[in-house]
């Protein structure tokens, strides 16, 4: 009982047309159909946050959506954060503040944080902790990630300082 | 960790969705936000033959003022919309205060009010808040339409009054009366995890400062939202002193709930948390009612 659907999805500005099975998860579509393996798959039940992508600009867990639901929508993955060869201020900040070790969780953190840092010029530390509460990191103990968020916000909003 | 095969439909109107439910009945599941259903399918705990996806039914996403001063909330309204709604903040402050406790930001971007109450997880926030507000739930099928009181909607573990061909279309939440204070609190291992216990309270004082009416609803300590009627009976007609609140909270945690033990917490610890949290929310509700 293969239920096939043809979908058109815009990912990182490029529109793709593919025929997918209804049961294909959006995370698998991004990785296996489009070959964008920057989106990582951890738990596949919505707990770890590694597969977070932007869906119409909002962070969502791509393992908790079907690809067929993305028909006509826009997705951004970690590959779309900055042009080839460049880094988004958030990525620079993660690098400079040592906010990653193994890096498995990093794409999920970056996609969760992109809208947050853009819309929060002066967050409290508690707000930052709440913003990343849906992403698990087993290496850093989170403190360096929080430092990176502060640094990224400085880069984005307070360049004169 | 991959869902089993199913037939997928994405209707664009309520009428179309109801026709699909009438046709497929027991084989069909409604896909709302999917934040509980899809993990359940990934684990293959649920294997529906048909999914009716409501995400393109835009007429079900709304927050509208109701004539009684409360709100009507469409079934497909996402948590993030409720959380950030000025109308909700003004008219339903208890709901506003509770929203950030629901899971994580990514989940709140997808999850829906109608989906949460239809799933009826006894540890979820919105079923408890809907009961606390004495809300009414609007159900529709091709056979007709009916309104069900929140008390009658939640009938057991993940079980509601919904018939297989029915769906929730909207939720009516009346406002809390004047001179009413309210509070919600929960205890979880990490912020955003399922709470071990959560409690909502609303206390209405008469002009003399005695309790005219009270509501106390627990989550995570029974097969559905559990009402602390023992506490309410103790409080009613009395001036709520600290001692009386403590007694009411303790008695409710002994008599009104049915906690289970699991790997996260024993039943005894959950009962202890229920008493502590009930005291905390009743105290805060009384303070706010006195303001």
Short mmCIF file of C-alpha atoms in Angstrom, two decimals:
data_model
loop_
_atom_site.label_atom_id
_atom_site.label_comp_id
_atom_site.label_asym_id
_atom_site.label_seq_id
_atom_site.Cartn_x
_atom_site.Cartn_y
_atom_site.Cartn_z
CA UNK A 1 0.00 0.00 0.00
CA UNK A 2 2.44 2.62 -1.19
CA UNK A 3 0.80 6.03 -1.01
CA UNK A 4 2.81 8.35 -3.27
CA UNK A 5 2.53 12.13 -3.47
CA UNK A 6 4.34 14.62 -5.66
CA UNK A 7 5.47 17.64 -3.67
CA UNK A 8 7.22 20.94 -4.38
CA UNK A 9 9.33 22.21 -1.50
CA UNK A 10 11.67 25.18 -1.37
CA UNK A 11 14.77 24.38 0.63
CA UNK A 12 17.44 27.04 1.17
CA UNK A 13 15.98 29.01 -1.74
CA UNK A 14 15.95 26.15 -4.26
CA UNK A 15 12.62 24.57 -5.22
CA UNK A 16 12.66 20.79 -5.50
CA UNK A 17 9.95 18.58 -6.96
CA UNK A 18 9.97 15.00 -5.72
CA UNK A 19 7.58 12.08 -5.43
CA UNK A 20 7.54 10.74 -1.88
CA UNK A 21 5.77 8.12 0.15
CA UNK A 22 3.29 9.66 2.61
CA UNK A 23 5.13 8.07 5.53
CA UNK A 24 8.50 9.65 4.69
CA UNK A 25 9.62 11.90 7.53
CA UNK A 26 10.70 15.40 6.59
CA UNK A 27 14.10 14.69 8.21
CA UNK A 28 14.63 11.69 5.90
CA UNK A 29 13.46 13.68 2.88
CA UNK A 30 16.03 16.39 3.59
CA UNK A 31 18.87 13.91 4.12
CA UNK A 32 18.10 11.07 1.72
CA UNK A 33 16.18 12.73 -1.12
CA UNK A 34 17.96 16.07 -1.17
CA UNK A 35 21.33 14.91 0.16
CA UNK A 36 21.46 17.73 2.71
CA UNK A 37 23.09 15.77 5.50
CA UNK A 38 23.76 18.78 7.73
CA UNK A 39 20.41 18.11 9.38
CA UNK A 40 21.14 15.40 11.95
CA UNK A 41 18.79 12.72 13.17
CA UNK A 42 19.14 11.80 16.83
CA UNK A 43 16.15 10.36 18.62
CA UNK A 44 13.41 10.44 15.96
CA UNK A 45 10.77 11.09 18.55
CA UNK A 46 11.01 14.78 19.22
CA UNK A 47 13.22 14.82 22.30
CA UNK A 48 16.77 15.70 21.20
CA UNK A 49 16.25 18.61 18.79
CA UNK A 50 19.15 17.61 16.50
CA UNK A 51 16.87 17.60 13.43
CA UNK A 52 15.51 21.14 13.97
CA UNK A 53 15.00 23.10 10.73
CA UNK A 54 13.15 26.32 9.95
CA UNK A 55 9.70 25.66 8.50
CA UNK A 56 8.31 28.90 7.06
CA UNK A 57 10.83 30.66 9.30
CA UNK A 58 9.98 28.86 12.55
CA UNK A 59 12.08 26.17 14.23
CA UNK A 60 10.40 22.77 14.10
CA UNK A 61 11.55 19.20 14.57
CA UNK A 62 11.81 17.69 11.09
CA UNK A 63 11.41 14.15 12.52
CA UNK A 64 7.91 15.11 13.69
CA UNK A 65 6.61 16.11 10.28
CA UNK A 66 5.98 14.19 7.10
CA UNK A 67 7.64 15.41 3.91
CA UNK A 68 4.24 15.52 2.22
CA UNK A 69 3.19 18.19 4.73
CA UNK A 70 5.96 20.47 3.46
CA UNK A 71 4.36 20.69 -0.01
CA UNK A 72 4.29 24.38 -0.96
CA UNK A 73 6.30 25.47 2.08
CA UNK A 74 9.78 26.91 2.67
CA UNK A 75 12.47 25.18 4.64
CA UNK A 76 15.88 26.33 5.76
CA UNK A 77 18.51 23.85 6.88
CA UNK A 78 21.94 24.53 8.36
CA UNK A 79 23.35 24.55 4.81
CA UNK A 80 21.26 27.64 4.12
CA UNK A 81 22.51 29.71 7.06
CA UNK A 82 25.35 31.36 5.13
CA UNK A 83 26.63 31.40 1.54
CA UNK A 84 29.15 28.72 0.55
CA UNK A 85 32.49 29.34 2.26
CA UNK A 86 31.11 31.87 4.74
CA UNK A 87 29.73 31.58 8.25
CA UNK A 88 26.66 33.10 9.86
CA UNK A 89 27.52 35.22 12.95
CA UNK A 90 25.94 32.46 15.03
CA UNK A 91 28.29 29.88 13.50
CA UNK A 92 31.28 32.20 14.06
CA UNK A 93 30.23 32.65 17.68
CA UNK A 94 29.88 28.88 18.22
CA UNK A 95 33.39 28.47 16.81
CA UNK A 96 34.92 31.27 18.87
CA UNK A 97 33.18 30.41 22.16
CA UNK A 98 33.88 26.64 21.87
CA UNK A 99 30.17 25.87 21.84
CA UNK A 100 30.69 22.48 20.24
CA UNK A 101 32.79 19.42 20.73
CA UNK A 102 31.49 16.44 18.72
CA UNK A 103 29.16 18.74 16.77
CA UNK A 104 26.30 16.31 16.37
CA UNK A 105 23.75 18.58 18.07
CA UNK A 106 25.13 21.80 16.56
CA UNK A 107 22.92 22.11 13.43
CA UNK A 108 19.83 21.76 15.62
CA UNK A 109 21.07 24.42 18.03
CA UNK A 110 21.91 26.79 15.18
CA UNK A 111 18.50 26.46 13.53
CA UNK A 112 16.71 26.84 16.88
CA UNK A 113 18.75 29.94 17.68
CA UNK A 114 18.68 31.74 14.32
CA UNK A 115 15.27 33.43 14.82
CA UNK A 116 15.95 33.85 18.54
CA UNK A 117 19.17 35.84 18.17
CA UNK A 118 17.65 37.92 15.38
CA UNK A 119 14.64 38.94 17.48
CA UNK A 120 16.24 39.19 20.96
CA UNK A 121 18.85 41.97 21.14
CA UNK A 122 19.03 41.82 24.96
CA UNK A 123 17.86 38.46 26.31
CA UNK A 124 18.37 37.39 29.91
CA UNK A 125 20.34 34.22 30.54
CA UNK A 126 17.10 32.54 31.58
CA UNK A 127 15.51 33.44 28.23
CA UNK A 128 18.51 31.95 26.43
CA UNK A 129 18.25 28.76 28.50
CA UNK A 130 14.54 28.49 27.71
CA UNK A 131 15.21 29.06 24.01
CA UNK A 132 17.59 26.09 23.89
CA UNK A 133 15.58 23.91 26.27
CA UNK A 134 14.44 21.71 23.38
CA UNK A 135 17.96 20.81 22.25
CA UNK A 136 20.17 18.26 23.95
CA UNK A 137 23.98 18.50 23.99
CA UNK A 138 25.97 15.76 25.69
CA UNK A 139 29.43 17.36 25.36
CA UNK A 140 29.50 20.98 26.40
CA UNK A 141 27.36 21.22 29.51
CA UNK A 142 25.60 24.11 27.70
CA UNK A 143 27.60 26.92 29.33
CA UNK A 144 29.72 27.57 26.24
CA UNK A 145 26.60 27.47 24.08
CA UNK A 146 25.08 30.20 26.22
CA UNK A 147 28.28 32.23 25.91
CA UNK A 148 28.11 31.74 22.12
CA UNK A 149 24.53 33.01 22.01
CA UNK A 150 25.58 36.17 23.86
CA UNK A 151 28.52 36.62 21.48
CA UNK A 152 26.33 36.09 18.41
CA UNK A 153 23.86 38.69 19.67
CA UNK A 154 26.73 41.11 20.17
CA UNK A 155 27.89 40.48 16.59
CA UNK A 156 24.40 40.90 15.13
CA UNK A 157 22.95 43.76 17.19
CA UNK A 158 25.80 45.60 18.86
CA UNK A 159 28.55 45.82 16.25
CA UNK A 160 29.47 49.39 17.28
CA UNK A 161 30.13 48.37 20.87
CA UNK B 1 11.90 4.35 14.12
CA UNK B 2 10.03 4.83 10.85
CA UNK B 3 6.25 5.09 10.73
CA UNK B 4 4.27 2.32 9.03
CA UNK B 5 2.57 3.01 5.70
CA UNK B 6 -0.73 4.86 5.69
CA UNK B 7 -3.04 6.59 3.24
CA UNK B 8 -2.71 10.36 3.51
CA UNK B 9 -5.41 12.95 2.94
CA UNK B 10 -5.00 16.72 3.29
CA UNK B 11 -8.49 18.26 3.15
CA UNK B 12 -8.78 22.03 2.90
CA UNK B 13 -12.14 22.42 4.67
CA UNK B 14 -13.93 21.08 7.73
CA UNK B 15 -16.66 19.59 5.51
CA UNK B 16 -14.10 17.64 3.51
CA UNK B 17 -12.36 16.44 6.67
CA UNK B 18 -15.65 15.28 8.21
CA UNK B 19 -16.54 13.36 5.04
CA UNK B 20 -13.19 11.55 5.22
CA UNK B 21 -13.75 10.71 8.90
CA UNK B 22 -17.26 9.42 8.10
CA UNK B 23 -15.78 7.22 5.38
CA UNK B 24 -12.77 5.85 7.28
CA UNK B 25 -13.96 6.03 10.91
CA UNK B 26 -11.98 3.63 13.09
CA UNK B 27 -9.11 3.32 10.59
CA UNK B 28 -8.46 7.06 10.51
CA UNK B 29 -6.50 9.32 12.80
CA UNK B 30 -6.53 13.08 12.61
CA UNK B 31 -3.10 14.64 12.14
CA UNK B 32 -3.11 18.02 13.89
CA UNK B 33 0.28 19.30 15.09
CA UNK B 34 1.60 15.75 15.08
CA UNK B 35 3.88 16.34 18.06
CA UNK B 36 2.43 13.35 19.93
CA UNK B 37 0.97 11.31 17.07
CA UNK B 38 4.10 11.20 14.90
CA UNK B 39 6.46 9.98 17.68
CA UNK B 40 3.84 7.36 18.54
CA UNK B 41 3.81 6.30 14.88
CA UNK B 42 7.62 6.36 14.69
CA UNK B 43 7.63 3.89 17.59
CA UNK B 44 4.83 1.97 15.80
CA UNK B 45 2.71 2.19 18.92
CA UNK B 46 0.06 3.66 16.63
CA UNK B 47 -0.46 2.30 13.12
CA UNK B 48 -3.43 4.14 11.65
CA UNK B 49 -4.43 3.09 8.15
CA UNK B 50 -5.48 6.61 7.19
CA UNK B 51 -4.27 10.04 8.25
CA UNK B 52 -6.50 13.07 7.80
CA UNK B 53 -4.15 16.06 7.98
CA UNK B 54 -5.91 19.23 9.18
CA UNK B 55 -2.93 21.53 8.62
CA UNK B 56 -4.48 22.97 5.44
CA UNK B 57 -7.85 23.63 7.10
CA UNK B 58 -7.17 27.30 7.79
CA UNK B 59 -10.71 27.96 9.07
CA UNK B 60 -9.82 26.03 12.26
CA UNK B 61 -6.99 28.35 13.32
CA UNK B 62 -8.40 31.33 15.23
CA UNK B 63 -8.68 33.06 18.60
CA UNK B 64 -11.92 35.03 18.84
CA UNK B 65 -13.53 37.01 21.66
CA UNK B 66 -16.70 35.39 22.99
CA UNK B 67 -19.74 37.32 24.23
CA UNK B 68 -19.23 36.10 27.82
CA UNK B 69 -15.82 37.81 28.01
CA UNK B 70 -13.93 34.59 27.32
CA UNK B 71 -12.51 33.25 24.09
CA UNK B 72 -13.25 30.79 21.33
CA UNK B 73 -10.12 28.98 20.23
CA UNK B 74 -10.06 27.02 16.97
CA UNK B 75 -8.85 23.42 17.15
CA UNK B 76 -5.87 24.04 14.84
CA UNK B 77 -4.63 27.09 16.72
CA UNK B 78 -0.98 26.44 17.49
CA UNK B 79 0.44 26.74 21.00
CA UNK B 80 2.73 29.57 19.89
CA UNK B 81 -0.32 31.57 18.73
CA UNK B 82 -2.04 31.12 22.10
CA UNK B 83 1.21 31.89 23.97
CA UNK B 84 1.75 35.18 22.12
CA UNK B 85 -1.90 36.29 21.83
CA UNK B 86 -2.77 39.62 23.47
CA UNK B 87 -6.40 38.52 23.68
CA UNK B 88 -5.39 35.45 25.69
CA UNK B 89 -3.14 37.52 27.96
CA UNK B 90 -5.98 39.99 28.64
CA UNK B 91 -8.91 37.61 28.96
CA UNK B 92 -7.45 34.29 30.09
CA UNK B 93 -4.37 35.04 32.20
CA UNK B 94 -4.28 31.51 33.65
CA UNK B 95 -3.97 30.04 30.16
CA UNK B 96 -1.38 32.69 29.27
CA UNK B 97 0.69 31.81 32.33
CA UNK B 98 0.54 28.10 31.54
CA UNK B 99 1.54 28.13 27.84
CA UNK B 100 5.35 28.39 28.30
CA UNK B 101 5.26 25.20 30.39
CA UNK B 102 4.14 23.19 27.35
CA UNK B 103 7.11 21.25 25.96
CA UNK B 104 9.75 23.25 24.05
CA UNK B 105 9.58 26.18 21.60
CA UNK B 106 9.92 23.89 18.57
CA UNK B 107 7.00 21.77 19.76
CA UNK B 108 4.88 24.85 20.50
CA UNK B 109 5.44 26.03 16.92
CA UNK B 110 3.57 22.95 15.65
CA UNK B 111 1.37 21.60 18.45
CA UNK B 112 -2.30 22.63 18.51
CA UNK B 113 -4.94 23.18 21.19
CA UNK B 114 -7.40 20.75 19.60
CA UNK B 115 -4.70 18.13 19.13
CA UNK B 116 -3.59 18.31 22.74
CA UNK B 117 -7.04 17.88 24.22
CA UNK B 118 -8.02 15.17 21.70
CA UNK B 119 -4.86 13.23 22.57
CA UNK B 120 -5.89 13.62 26.25
CA UNK B 121 -2.54 12.85 27.81
CA UNK B 122 -3.26 13.06 31.56
CA UNK B 123 0.14 14.70 32.09
CA UNK B 124 -0.52 17.48 29.56
CA UNK B 125 -1.29 21.08 30.51
CA UNK B 126 -4.18 22.01 28.21
CA UNK B 127 -6.62 19.30 29.32
CA UNK B 128 -6.14 20.47 32.94
CA UNK B 129 -6.51 24.14 32.04
CA UNK B 130 -9.62 23.44 29.93
CA UNK B 131 -11.20 21.69 32.92
CA UNK B 132 -10.15 24.49 35.30
CA UNK B 133 -11.82 27.05 33.01
CA UNK B 134 -14.97 24.90 32.84
CA UNK B 135 -14.54 25.03 29.09
CA UNK B 136 -16.83 23.56 26.49
CA UNK B 137 -15.61 21.64 23.49
CA UNK B 138 -17.35 21.83 20.12
CA UNK B 139 -17.40 18.48 18.27
CA UNK B 140 -18.58 17.97 14.73
CA UNK B 141 -19.25 15.03 12.43
CA UNK B 142 -21.31 14.58 9.27
CA UNK B 143 -24.10 13.53 11.66
CA UNK B 144 -24.19 16.90 13.37
CA UNK B 145 -22.64 19.09 15.99
CA UNK B 146 -22.52 19.03 19.80
CA UNK B 147 -20.89 20.85 22.71
CA UNK B 148 -19.40 18.77 25.51
CA UNK B 149 -18.36 20.07 28.94
CA UNK B 150 -14.64 19.62 29.59
CA UNK B 151 -15.55 17.47 32.63
CA UNK B 152 -17.37 15.02 30.38
CA UNK B 153 -14.87 15.19 27.51
CA UNK B 154 -11.93 13.56 29.31
CA UNK B 155 -13.08 10.05 30.14
CA UNK B 156 -9.83 8.14 30.76
CA UNK B 157 -6.24 7.54 29.77
CA UNK B 158 -5.83 9.01 26.27
CA UNK B 159 -9.59 8.63 25.94
CA UNK B 160 -12.19 11.30 25.22
CA UNK B 161 -15.87 11.54 24.41
CA UNK B 162 -14.99 11.80 20.69
CA UNK B 163 -16.67 9.23 18.44
CA UNK B 164 -14.51 7.83 15.61
CA UNK B 165 -16.19 10.06 13.02
CA UNK B 166 -16.08 13.21 15.15
CA UNK B 167 -13.47 15.90 15.54
CA UNK B 168 -12.90 18.89 17.80
CA UNK B 169 -13.51 22.12 15.90
CA UNK B 170 -13.25 24.73 18.67
CA UNK B 171 -12.95 25.22 22.40
CA UNK B 172 -14.94 27.81 24.36
CA UNK B 173 -13.19 29.05 27.48
CA UNK B 174 -15.31 31.30 29.73
CA UNK B 175 -13.48 34.00 31.68
CA UNK B 176 -12.80 33.60 35.38
CA UNK B 177 -15.30 35.63 37.45
CA UNK B 178 -14.45 38.96 39.12
CA UNK B 179 -12.43 38.78 42.40
CA UNK B 180 -10.84 35.56 41.16
CA UNK B 181 -7.15 34.78 41.51
CA UNK B 182 -5.46 32.05 39.53
CA UNK B 183 -2.15 30.21 39.30
CA UNK B 184 -0.47 27.29 37.58
CA UNK B 185 2.72 25.48 38.50
CA UNK B 186 4.34 22.19 37.71
CA UNK B 187 7.42 20.19 38.61
CA UNK B 188 9.49 18.49 35.93
CA UNK B 189 13.02 17.10 35.89
CA UNK B 190 14.02 19.56 33.16
CA UNK B 191 12.11 22.53 31.80
CA UNK B 192 9.87 21.35 28.96
CA UNK B 193 9.87 17.69 29.92
CA UNK B 194 6.58 16.11 30.82
CA UNK B 195 5.81 17.27 34.33
CA UNK B 196 5.73 14.75 37.15
CA UNK B 197 2.85 16.76 38.58
CA UNK B 198 1.15 20.02 37.64
CA UNK B 199 -1.65 21.93 39.37
CA UNK B 200 -3.97 24.75 38.30
CA UNK B 201 -6.04 26.78 40.75
CA UNK B 202 -8.64 29.53 40.59
CA UNK B 203 -10.12 31.03 43.76
CA UNK B 204 -13.06 33.45 43.85
CA UNK B 205 -13.47 35.51 47.03
CA UNK B 206 -16.66 37.20 48.19
CA UNK B 207 -16.51 40.89 49.24
CA UNK B 208 -15.84 39.81 52.86
CA UNK B 209 -12.78 37.83 51.77
CA UNK B 210 -14.23 34.32 52.17
CA UNK B 211 -13.99 31.74 49.41
CA UNK B 212 -17.08 31.90 47.22
CA UNK B 213 -15.83 29.32 44.73
CA UNK B 214 -12.60 27.47 44.06
CA UNK B 215 -11.18 25.17 41.43
CA UNK B 216 -8.16 22.92 41.81
CA UNK B 217 -7.12 20.61 38.97
CA UNK B 218 -4.15 18.23 38.97
CA UNK B 219 -2.31 16.77 35.98
CA UNK B 220 -0.01 13.75 35.91
CA UNK B 221 -1.61 12.05 38.91
CA UNK B 222 -4.48 10.06 37.43
CA UNK B 223 -5.93 8.85 34.15
CA UNK B 224 -7.29 12.31 33.29
CA UNK B 225 -7.26 15.84 34.76
CA UNK B 226 -8.11 15.21 38.44
CA UNK B 227 -10.27 17.68 40.37
CA UNK B 228 -9.39 18.51 43.96
CA UNK B 229 -12.98 18.53 45.21
CA UNK B 230 -11.99 17.75 48.80
CA UNK B 231 -9.90 20.91 48.90
CA UNK B 232 -12.68 22.94 47.30
CA UNK B 233 -15.23 21.72 49.90
CA UNK B 234 -12.86 22.68 52.75
CA UNK B 235 -12.18 26.13 51.34
CA UNK B 236 -15.71 27.15 50.37
CA UNK B 237 -17.22 29.72 52.72
CA UNK B 238 -14.01 30.09 54.73
CA UNK B 239 -11.45 32.87 54.85
CA UNK B 240 -8.43 31.13 53.30
CA UNK B 241 -5.73 31.27 55.98
CA UNK B 242 -2.34 29.69 55.38
CA UNK B 243 -3.27 26.80 57.68
CA UNK B 244 -6.53 26.15 55.85
CA UNK B 245 -4.79 26.21 52.45
CA UNK B 246 -2.20 23.76 53.72
CA UNK B 247 -4.90 21.44 55.03
CA UNK B 248 -6.89 21.69 51.79
CA UNK B 249 -3.83 20.99 49.65
CA UNK B 250 -2.79 18.02 51.80
CA UNK B 251 -6.26 16.50 51.89
CA UNK B 252 -6.68 16.85 48.10
CA UNK B 253 -3.33 15.14 47.54
CA UNK B 254 -4.47 12.29 49.79
CA UNK B 255 -8.03 11.84 48.59
CA UNK B 256 -8.60 13.35 45.15
CA UNK B 257 -5.78 11.93 43.04
CA UNK B 258 -4.55 8.53 41.95
CA UNK B 259 -0.85 8.85 41.14
CA UNK B 260 1.15 6.02 39.59
CA UNK B 261 4.82 5.25 40.05
CA UNK B 262 7.29 4.82 37.20
CA UNK B 263 11.00 5.16 36.47
CA UNK B 264 10.75 8.96 36.86
CA UNK B 265 9.08 9.14 40.28
CA UNK B 266 7.29 6.91 42.78
CA UNK B 267 3.58 7.32 43.44
CA UNK B 268 4.41 8.56 46.96
CA UNK B 269 6.73 11.27 45.62
CA UNK B 270 4.09 12.38 43.13
CA UNK B 271 1.57 12.64 45.97
CA UNK B 272 4.07 14.71 47.95
CA UNK B 273 4.64 17.01 44.96
CA UNK B 274 0.89 17.34 44.45
CA UNK B 275 0.45 18.62 48.02
CA UNK B 276 3.36 21.07 47.73
CA UNK B 277 2.25 22.42 44.36
CA UNK B 278 -1.43 22.64 45.38
CA UNK B 279 -0.47 24.71 48.42
CA UNK B 280 1.71 26.94 46.25
CA UNK B 281 -0.93 27.62 43.56
CA UNK B 282 -3.78 28.08 46.05
CA UNK B 283 -1.68 30.58 47.99
CA UNK B 284 -0.81 32.53 44.85
CA UNK B 285 -4.42 32.41 43.62
CA UNK B 286 -5.69 33.84 46.94
CA UNK B 287 -3.05 36.59 46.84
CA UNK B 288 -4.12 37.55 43.34
CA UNK B 289 -7.82 37.46 44.28
CA UNK B 290 -7.12 39.89 47.13
CA UNK B 291 -5.39 42.37 44.87
#
